[in-house]
Tab-separated table of C-alpha atoms (C1' of nucleotides) in Angstrom:
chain	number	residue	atom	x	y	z
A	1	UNK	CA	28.194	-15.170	1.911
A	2	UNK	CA	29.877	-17.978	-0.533
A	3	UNK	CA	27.901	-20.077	-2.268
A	4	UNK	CA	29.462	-22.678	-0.543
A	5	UNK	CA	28.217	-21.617	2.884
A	6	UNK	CA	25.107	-21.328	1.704
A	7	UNK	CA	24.774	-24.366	0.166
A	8	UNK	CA	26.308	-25.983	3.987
A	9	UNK	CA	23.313	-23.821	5.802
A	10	UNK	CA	20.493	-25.191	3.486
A	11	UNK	CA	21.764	-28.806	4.335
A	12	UNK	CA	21.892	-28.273	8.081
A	13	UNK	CA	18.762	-26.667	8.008
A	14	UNK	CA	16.446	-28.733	6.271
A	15	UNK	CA	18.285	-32.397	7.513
A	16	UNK	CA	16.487	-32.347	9.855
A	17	UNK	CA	12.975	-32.518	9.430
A	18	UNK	CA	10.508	-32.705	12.704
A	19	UNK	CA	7.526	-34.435	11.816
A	20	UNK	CA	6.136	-33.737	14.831
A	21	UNK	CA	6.343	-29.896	14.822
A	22	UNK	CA	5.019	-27.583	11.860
A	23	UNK	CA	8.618	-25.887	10.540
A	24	UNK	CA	9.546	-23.009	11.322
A	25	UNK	CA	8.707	-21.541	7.818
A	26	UNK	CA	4.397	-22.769	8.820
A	27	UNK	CA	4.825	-21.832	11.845
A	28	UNK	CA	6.050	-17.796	10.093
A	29	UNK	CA	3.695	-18.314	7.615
A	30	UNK	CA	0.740	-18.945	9.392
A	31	UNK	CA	2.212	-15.961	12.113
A	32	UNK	CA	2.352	-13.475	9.537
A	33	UNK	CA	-0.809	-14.156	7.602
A	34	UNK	CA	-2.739	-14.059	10.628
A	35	UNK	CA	-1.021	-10.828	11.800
A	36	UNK	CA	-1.800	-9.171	8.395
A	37	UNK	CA	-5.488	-10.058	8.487
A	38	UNK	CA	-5.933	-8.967	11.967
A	39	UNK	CA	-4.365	-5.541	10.982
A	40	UNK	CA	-6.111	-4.985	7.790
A	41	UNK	CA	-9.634	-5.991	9.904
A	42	UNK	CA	-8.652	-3.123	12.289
A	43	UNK	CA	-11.178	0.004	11.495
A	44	UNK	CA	-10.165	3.430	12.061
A	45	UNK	CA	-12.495	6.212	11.203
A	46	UNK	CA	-10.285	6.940	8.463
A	47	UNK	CA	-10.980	5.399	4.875
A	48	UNK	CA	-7.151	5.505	4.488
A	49	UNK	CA	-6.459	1.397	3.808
A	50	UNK	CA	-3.422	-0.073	5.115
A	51	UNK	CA	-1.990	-0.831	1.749
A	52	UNK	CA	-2.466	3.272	1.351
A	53	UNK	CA	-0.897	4.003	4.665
A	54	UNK	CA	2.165	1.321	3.819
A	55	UNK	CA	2.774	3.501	0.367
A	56	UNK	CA	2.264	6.873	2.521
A	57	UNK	CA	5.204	5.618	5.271
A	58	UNK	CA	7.370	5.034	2.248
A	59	UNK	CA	7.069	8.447	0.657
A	60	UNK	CA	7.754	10.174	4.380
A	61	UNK	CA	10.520	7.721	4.893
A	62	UNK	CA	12.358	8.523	1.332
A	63	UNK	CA	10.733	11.531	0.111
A	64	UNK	CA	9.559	12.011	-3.205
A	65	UNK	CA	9.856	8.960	-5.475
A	66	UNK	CA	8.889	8.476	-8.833
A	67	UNK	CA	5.808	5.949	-8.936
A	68	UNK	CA	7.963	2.920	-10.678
A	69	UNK	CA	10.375	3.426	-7.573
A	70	UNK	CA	7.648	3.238	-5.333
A	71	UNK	CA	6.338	0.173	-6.512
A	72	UNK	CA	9.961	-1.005	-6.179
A	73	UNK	CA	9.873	-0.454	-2.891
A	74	UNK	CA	6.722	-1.510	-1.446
A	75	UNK	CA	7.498	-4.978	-3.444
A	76	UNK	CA	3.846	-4.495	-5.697
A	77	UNK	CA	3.860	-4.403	-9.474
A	78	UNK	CA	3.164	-1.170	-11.148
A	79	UNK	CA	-0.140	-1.037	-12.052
A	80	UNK	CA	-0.704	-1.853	-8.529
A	81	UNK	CA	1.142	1.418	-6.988
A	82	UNK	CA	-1.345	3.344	-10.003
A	83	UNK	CA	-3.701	3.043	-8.467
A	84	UNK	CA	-2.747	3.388	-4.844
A	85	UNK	CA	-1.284	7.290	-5.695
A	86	UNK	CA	-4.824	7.855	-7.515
A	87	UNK	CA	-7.114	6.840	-4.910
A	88	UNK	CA	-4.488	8.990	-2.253
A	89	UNK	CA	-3.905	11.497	-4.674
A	90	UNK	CA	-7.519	12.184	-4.586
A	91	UNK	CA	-7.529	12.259	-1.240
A	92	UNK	CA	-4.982	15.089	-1.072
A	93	UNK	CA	-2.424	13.422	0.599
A	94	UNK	CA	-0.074	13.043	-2.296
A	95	UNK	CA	0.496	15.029	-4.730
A	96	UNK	CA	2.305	14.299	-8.790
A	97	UNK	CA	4.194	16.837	-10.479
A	98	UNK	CA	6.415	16.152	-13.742
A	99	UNK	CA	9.856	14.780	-14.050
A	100	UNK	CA	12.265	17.824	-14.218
A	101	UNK	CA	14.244	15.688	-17.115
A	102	UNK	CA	12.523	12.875	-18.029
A	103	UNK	CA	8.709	13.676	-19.534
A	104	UNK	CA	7.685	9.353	-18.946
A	105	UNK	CA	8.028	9.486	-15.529
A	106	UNK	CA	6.766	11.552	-12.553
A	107	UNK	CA	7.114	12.692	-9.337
A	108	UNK	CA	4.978	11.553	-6.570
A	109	UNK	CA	5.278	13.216	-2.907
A	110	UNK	CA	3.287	13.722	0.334
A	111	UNK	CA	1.336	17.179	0.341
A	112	UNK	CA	1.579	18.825	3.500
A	113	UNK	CA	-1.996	17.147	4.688
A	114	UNK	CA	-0.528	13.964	3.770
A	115	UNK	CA	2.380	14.338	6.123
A	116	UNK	CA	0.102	16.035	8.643
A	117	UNK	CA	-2.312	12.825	8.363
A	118	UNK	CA	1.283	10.502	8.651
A	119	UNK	CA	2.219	12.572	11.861
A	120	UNK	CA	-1.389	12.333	13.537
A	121	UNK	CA	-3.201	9.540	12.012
A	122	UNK	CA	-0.719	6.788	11.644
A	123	UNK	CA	-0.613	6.253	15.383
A	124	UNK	CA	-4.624	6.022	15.186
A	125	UNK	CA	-4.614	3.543	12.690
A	126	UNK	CA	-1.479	1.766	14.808
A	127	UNK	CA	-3.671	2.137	17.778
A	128	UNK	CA	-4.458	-1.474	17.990
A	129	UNK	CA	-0.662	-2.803	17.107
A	130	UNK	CA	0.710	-0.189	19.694
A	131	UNK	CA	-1.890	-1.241	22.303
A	132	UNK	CA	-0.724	-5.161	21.271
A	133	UNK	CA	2.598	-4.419	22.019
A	134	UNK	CA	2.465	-2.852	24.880
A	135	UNK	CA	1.183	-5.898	26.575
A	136	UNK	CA	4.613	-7.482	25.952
A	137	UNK	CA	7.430	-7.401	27.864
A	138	UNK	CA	10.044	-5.119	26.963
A	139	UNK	CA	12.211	-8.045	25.670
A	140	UNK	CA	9.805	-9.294	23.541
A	141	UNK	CA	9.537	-5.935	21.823
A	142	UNK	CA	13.170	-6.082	21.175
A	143	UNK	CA	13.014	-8.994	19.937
A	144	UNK	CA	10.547	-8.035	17.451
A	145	UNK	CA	12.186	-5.045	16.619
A	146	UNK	CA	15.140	-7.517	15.894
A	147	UNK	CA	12.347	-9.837	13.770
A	148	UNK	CA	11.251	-6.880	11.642
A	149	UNK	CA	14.474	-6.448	10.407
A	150	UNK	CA	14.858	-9.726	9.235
A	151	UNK	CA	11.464	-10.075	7.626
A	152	UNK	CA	11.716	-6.899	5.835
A	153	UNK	CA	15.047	-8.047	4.631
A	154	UNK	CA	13.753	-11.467	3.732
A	155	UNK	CA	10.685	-9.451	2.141
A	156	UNK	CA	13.300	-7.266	0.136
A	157	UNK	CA	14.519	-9.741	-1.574
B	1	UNK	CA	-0.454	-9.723	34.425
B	2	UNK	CA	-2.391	-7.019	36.486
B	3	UNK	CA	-4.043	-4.280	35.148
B	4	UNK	CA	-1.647	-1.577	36.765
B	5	UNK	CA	1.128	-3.745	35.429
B	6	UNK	CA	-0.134	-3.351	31.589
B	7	UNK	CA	-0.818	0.328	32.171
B	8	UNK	CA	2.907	1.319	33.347
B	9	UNK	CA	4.151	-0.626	30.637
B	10	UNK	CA	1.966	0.999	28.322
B	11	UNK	CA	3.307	4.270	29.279
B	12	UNK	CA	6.657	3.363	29.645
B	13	UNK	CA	6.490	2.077	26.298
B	14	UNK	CA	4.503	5.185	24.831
B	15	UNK	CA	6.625	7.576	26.887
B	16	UNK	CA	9.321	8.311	24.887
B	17	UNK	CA	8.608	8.652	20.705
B	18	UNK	CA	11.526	9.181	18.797
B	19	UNK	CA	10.252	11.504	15.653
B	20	UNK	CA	13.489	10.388	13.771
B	21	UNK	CA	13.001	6.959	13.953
B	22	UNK	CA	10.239	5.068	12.751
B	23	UNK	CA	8.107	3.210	15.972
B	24	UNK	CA	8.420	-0.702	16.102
B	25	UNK	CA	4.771	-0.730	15.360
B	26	UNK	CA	5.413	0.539	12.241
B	27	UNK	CA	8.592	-1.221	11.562
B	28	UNK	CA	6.448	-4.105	12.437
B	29	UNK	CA	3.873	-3.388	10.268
B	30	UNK	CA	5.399	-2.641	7.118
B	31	UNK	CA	7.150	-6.354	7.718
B	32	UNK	CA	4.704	-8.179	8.199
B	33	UNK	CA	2.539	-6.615	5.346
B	34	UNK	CA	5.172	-7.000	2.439
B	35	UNK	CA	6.340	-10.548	3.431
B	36	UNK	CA	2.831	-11.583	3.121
B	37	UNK	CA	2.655	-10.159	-0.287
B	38	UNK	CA	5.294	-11.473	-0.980
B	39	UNK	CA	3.971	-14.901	0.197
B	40	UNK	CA	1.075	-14.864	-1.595
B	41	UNK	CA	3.256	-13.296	-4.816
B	42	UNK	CA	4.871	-16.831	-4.782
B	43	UNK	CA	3.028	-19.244	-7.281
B	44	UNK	CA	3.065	-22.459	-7.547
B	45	UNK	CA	1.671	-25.127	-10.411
B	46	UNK	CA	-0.722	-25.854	-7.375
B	47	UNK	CA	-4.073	-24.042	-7.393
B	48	UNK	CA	-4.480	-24.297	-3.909
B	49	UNK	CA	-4.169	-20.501	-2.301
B	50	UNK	CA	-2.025	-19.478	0.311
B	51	UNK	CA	-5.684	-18.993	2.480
B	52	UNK	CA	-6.695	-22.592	1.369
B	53	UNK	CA	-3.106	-23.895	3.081
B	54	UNK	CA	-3.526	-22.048	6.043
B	55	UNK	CA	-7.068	-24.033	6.850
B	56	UNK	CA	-5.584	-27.261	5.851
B	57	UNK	CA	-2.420	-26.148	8.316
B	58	UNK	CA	-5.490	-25.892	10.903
B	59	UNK	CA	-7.253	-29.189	9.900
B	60	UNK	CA	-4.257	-30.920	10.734
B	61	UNK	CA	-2.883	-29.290	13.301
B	62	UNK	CA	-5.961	-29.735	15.105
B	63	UNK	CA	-7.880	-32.494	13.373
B	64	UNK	CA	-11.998	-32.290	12.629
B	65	UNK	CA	-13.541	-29.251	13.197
B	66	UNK	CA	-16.621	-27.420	12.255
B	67	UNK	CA	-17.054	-24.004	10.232
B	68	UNK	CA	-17.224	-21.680	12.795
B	69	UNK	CA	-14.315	-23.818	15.081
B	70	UNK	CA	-11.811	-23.502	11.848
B	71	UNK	CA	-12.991	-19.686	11.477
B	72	UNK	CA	-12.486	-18.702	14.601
B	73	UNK	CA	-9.316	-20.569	14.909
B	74	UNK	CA	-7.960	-18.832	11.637
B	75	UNK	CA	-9.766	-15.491	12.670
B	76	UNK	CA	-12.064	-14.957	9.711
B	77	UNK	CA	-15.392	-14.548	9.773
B	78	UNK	CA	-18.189	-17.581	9.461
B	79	UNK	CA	-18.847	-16.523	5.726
B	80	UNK	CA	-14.880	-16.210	4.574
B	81	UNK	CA	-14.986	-19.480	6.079
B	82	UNK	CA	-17.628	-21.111	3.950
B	83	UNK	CA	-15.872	-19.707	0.611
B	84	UNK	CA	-12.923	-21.524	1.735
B	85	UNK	CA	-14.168	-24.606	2.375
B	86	UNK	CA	-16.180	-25.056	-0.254
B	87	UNK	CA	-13.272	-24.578	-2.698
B	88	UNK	CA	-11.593	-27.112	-0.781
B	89	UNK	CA	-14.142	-29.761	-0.778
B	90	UNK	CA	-14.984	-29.181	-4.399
B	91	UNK	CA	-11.049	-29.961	-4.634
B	92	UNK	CA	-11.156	-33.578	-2.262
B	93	UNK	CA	-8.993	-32.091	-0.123
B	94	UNK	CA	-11.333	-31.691	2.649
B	95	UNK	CA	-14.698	-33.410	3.506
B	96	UNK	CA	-17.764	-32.687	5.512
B	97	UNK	CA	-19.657	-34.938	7.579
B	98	UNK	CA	-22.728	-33.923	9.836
B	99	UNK	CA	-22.576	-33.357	13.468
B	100	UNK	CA	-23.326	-36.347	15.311
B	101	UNK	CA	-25.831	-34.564	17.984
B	102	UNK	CA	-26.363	-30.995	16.212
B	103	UNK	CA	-28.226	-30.451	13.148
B	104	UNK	CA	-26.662	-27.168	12.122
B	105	UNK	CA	-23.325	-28.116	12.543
B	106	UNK	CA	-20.481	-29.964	10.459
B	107	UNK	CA	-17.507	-31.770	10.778
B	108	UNK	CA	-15.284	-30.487	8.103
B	109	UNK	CA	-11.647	-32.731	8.318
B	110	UNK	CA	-8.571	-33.402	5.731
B	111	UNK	CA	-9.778	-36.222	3.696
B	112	UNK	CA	-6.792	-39.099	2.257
B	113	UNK	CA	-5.657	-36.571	-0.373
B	114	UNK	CA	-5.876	-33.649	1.932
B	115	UNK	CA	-3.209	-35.233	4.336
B	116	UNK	CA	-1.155	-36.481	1.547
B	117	UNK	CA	-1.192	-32.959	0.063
B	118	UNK	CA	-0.446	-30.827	3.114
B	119	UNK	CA	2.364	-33.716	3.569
B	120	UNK	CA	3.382	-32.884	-0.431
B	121	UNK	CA	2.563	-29.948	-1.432
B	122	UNK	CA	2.720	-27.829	1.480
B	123	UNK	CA	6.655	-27.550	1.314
B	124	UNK	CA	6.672	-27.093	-2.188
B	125	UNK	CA	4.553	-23.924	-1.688
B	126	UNK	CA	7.157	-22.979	1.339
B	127	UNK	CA	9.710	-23.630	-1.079
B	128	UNK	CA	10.895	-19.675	-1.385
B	129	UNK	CA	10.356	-19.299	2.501
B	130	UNK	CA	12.800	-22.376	3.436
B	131	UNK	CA	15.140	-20.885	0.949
B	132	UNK	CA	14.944	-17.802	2.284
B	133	UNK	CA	14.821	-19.286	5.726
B	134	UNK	CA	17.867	-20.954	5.385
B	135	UNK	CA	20.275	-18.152	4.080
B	136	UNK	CA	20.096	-16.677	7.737
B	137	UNK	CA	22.034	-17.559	10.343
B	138	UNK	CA	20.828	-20.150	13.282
B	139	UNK	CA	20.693	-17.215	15.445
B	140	UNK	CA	18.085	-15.448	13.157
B	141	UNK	CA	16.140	-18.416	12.737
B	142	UNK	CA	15.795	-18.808	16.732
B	143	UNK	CA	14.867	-15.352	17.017
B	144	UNK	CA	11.839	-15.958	13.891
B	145	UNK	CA	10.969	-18.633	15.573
B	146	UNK	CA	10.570	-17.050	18.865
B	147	UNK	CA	9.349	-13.979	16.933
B	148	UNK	CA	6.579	-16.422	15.352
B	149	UNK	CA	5.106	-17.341	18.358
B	150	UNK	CA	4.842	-13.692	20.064
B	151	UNK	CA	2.926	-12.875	16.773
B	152	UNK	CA	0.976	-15.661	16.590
B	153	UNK	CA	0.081	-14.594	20.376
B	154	UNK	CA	-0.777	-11.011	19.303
B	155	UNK	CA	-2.809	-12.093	16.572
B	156	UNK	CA	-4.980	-14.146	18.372
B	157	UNK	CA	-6.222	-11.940	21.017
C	1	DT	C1'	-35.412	-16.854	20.946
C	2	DA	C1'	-30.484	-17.955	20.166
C	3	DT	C1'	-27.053	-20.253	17.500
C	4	DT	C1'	-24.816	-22.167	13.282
C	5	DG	C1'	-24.047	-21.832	8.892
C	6	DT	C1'	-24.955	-20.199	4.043
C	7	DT	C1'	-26.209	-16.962	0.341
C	8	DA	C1'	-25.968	-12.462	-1.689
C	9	DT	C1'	-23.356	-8.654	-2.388
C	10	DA	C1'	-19.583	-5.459	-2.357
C	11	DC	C1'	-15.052	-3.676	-1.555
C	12	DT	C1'	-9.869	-3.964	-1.256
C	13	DC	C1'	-5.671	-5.675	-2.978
C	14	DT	C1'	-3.107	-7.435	-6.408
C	15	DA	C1'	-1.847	-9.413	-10.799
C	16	DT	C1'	-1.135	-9.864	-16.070
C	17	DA	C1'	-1.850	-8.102	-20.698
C	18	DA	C1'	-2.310	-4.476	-23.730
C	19	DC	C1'	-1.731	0.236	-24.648
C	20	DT	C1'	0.340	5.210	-24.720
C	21	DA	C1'	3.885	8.432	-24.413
C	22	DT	C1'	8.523	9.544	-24.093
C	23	DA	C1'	13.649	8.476	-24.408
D	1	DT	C1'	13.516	-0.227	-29.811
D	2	DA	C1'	13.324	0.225	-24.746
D	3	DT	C1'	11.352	2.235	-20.652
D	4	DA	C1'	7.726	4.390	-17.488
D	5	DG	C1'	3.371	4.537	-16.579
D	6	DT	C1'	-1.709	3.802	-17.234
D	7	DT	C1'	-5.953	1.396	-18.557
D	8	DA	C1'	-8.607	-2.766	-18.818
D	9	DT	C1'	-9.699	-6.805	-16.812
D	10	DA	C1'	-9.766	-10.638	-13.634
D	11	DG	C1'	-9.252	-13.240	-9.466
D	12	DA	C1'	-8.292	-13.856	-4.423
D	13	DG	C1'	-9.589	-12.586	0.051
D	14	DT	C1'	-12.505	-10.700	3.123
D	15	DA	C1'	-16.456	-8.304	5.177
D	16	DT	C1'	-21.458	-7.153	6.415
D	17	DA	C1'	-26.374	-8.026	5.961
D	18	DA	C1'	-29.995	-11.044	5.295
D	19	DC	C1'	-31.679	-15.630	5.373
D	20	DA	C1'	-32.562	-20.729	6.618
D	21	DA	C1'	-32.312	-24.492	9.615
D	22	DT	C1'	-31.871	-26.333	14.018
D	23	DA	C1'	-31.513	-26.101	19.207
DNA sequence: TATTGTTATACTCTATAACTATA
DNA sequence: TATAGTTATAGAGTATAACAATA
C-alpha cells in the first residue's frame, strides 16, 4: 500500500467523527479487554496459565524456536518469555537444549508431555471459548475466524 | 434459541476437528490475547491505565453508577473494582457521592475533568489503534466492528 | 440474616535496567 | 563491540478471604 493511500484512508476514516457512538477502536478495545479477562478468569484444573498455554501453541505451531524468537513471536519482551519456558520447563512440558552453532542462544521445544498436554488439554482449557462459540451462528463464527486474522495481523505489527 | 437448537449446533460445530489446522477458538484466542498486550504495551505521557479507561468508557457510556454496578458491568470482581476507583478519584477524574436511600452504597460518576479527559485523552491513548485501524480496508473495519460486538456479546455472558 | 463495599493478601503478567556469556 | 539471554526489581491487574456497615 502507497503512502499515499494510506494517508487518503486515515482521512476518510477519522473525518468523520460520531459523537454519539464510542469509535470503533473503544468499541475493539473495550471488546477485547473484556474478552481477555473473561478468558484468563476461566479455571481449569490445570495450573497451566493462559500466557503459558499461548507460548505452548506457538512452539507446536513452529516447532522448536530459540527463546529470543519466541518472545518475537508472542509480541512480549525477553525477560518476559524467561520466565514463561522456566516455570513450563519445570513443568516438563518444554524442554532447552544448546544451540548446535551458536553457544548464546538455545533451543527451546515441546517434550512429548508437552505436546500430549497441547493435544488433550488445550481443548479443556478452551472449554469455555468453544462452548461460547458454539452458541453462535455459523456465520458469526466465520466472521470471527475472518476477525482473528485481522487482529493478529494488527497485533503483529 | 432452544436448547435442542444450541446442542446440534454444538455438535455440528465440534463434529469435525481438523488436526492440521488450528480451531477458531484458538485462533481466537491467541488474537485477542496479544492485541491486548499489545494495547496495554502502548504508553502514553498519561498515567491513567488502560483498566482505568475502560471504567471511565463505562461511566460515560452509562452515566452514575455504584461499585458493584461498574464491576459487574466491566466483569471484575467488587474488590478489583475498589482499586480502580480509588486511583481514579485520588486522580479527580471520578467522584463519589452517597446513595440517596442506601447506606452502603455509592454513586461513583465522571467528575468535570473526568469528561473532559475521556473527551481528550481517550483518543490519544487509541492513538496506535486508529492508526492501525485505519490502514485496513472499509471492509475490514465493518467486519471489526461487527466482530466487536459478537465479542463483546460472548464476554458478557 | 443478606447485601454492599472495603481491607488484607497473594499471584500472574509484564516491563525496564543491569548483568553474564558468547560471537 | 554487539547480541542472546538471565537476574533483579517493580508495577499493573486481578482474585479470594475476611471484615465492617447497612438493610
Amino acid at each position: 500500500m502507497s503512502r499515499d493511500t494510506e494517508l487518503v484512508r486515515y482521512a476518510n476514516y477519522m473525518g468523520e467523527p460520531d459523537p454519539t457512538e464510542p469509535s470503533l477502536a473503544s468499541r475493539l478495545r473495550l471488546a477485547v479487554v473484556r474478552l481477555n479477562r473473561r478468558m484468563r478468569a476461566q479455571r481449569t484444573s490445570s495450573t497451566v496459565s493462559l500466557t503459558q498455554v499461548s507460548a505452548m501453541s506457538c512452539l507446536g505451531k513452529c516447532g522448536p524456536l530459540t527463546p529470543g524468537e519466541l518472545a518475537a513471536k508472542e509480541g512480549v519482551q525477553p525477560p518476559s518469555m524467561t520466565r514463561v519456558i522456566a516455570t513450563l520447563e519445570e513443568s516438563g512440558l518444554v524442554s532447552r537444549r544448546p544451540h548446535p552453532t551458536d553457544g548464546r542462544q538455545a533451543i527451546v521445544e515441546l517434550t512429548e508431555q508437552g505436546s500430549a498436554y497441547l493435544r488433550a488439554e488445550v481443548s479443556a482449557r478452551e472449554a469455555w471459548l468453544d462452548l461460547t462459540l458454539a452458541r453462535l451462528t455459523e456465520q458469526e463464527r466465520e466472521l470471527l475466524s475472518r476477525a482473528a486474522e485481522i487482529i493478529d495481523r494488527m497485533a503483529g505489527q
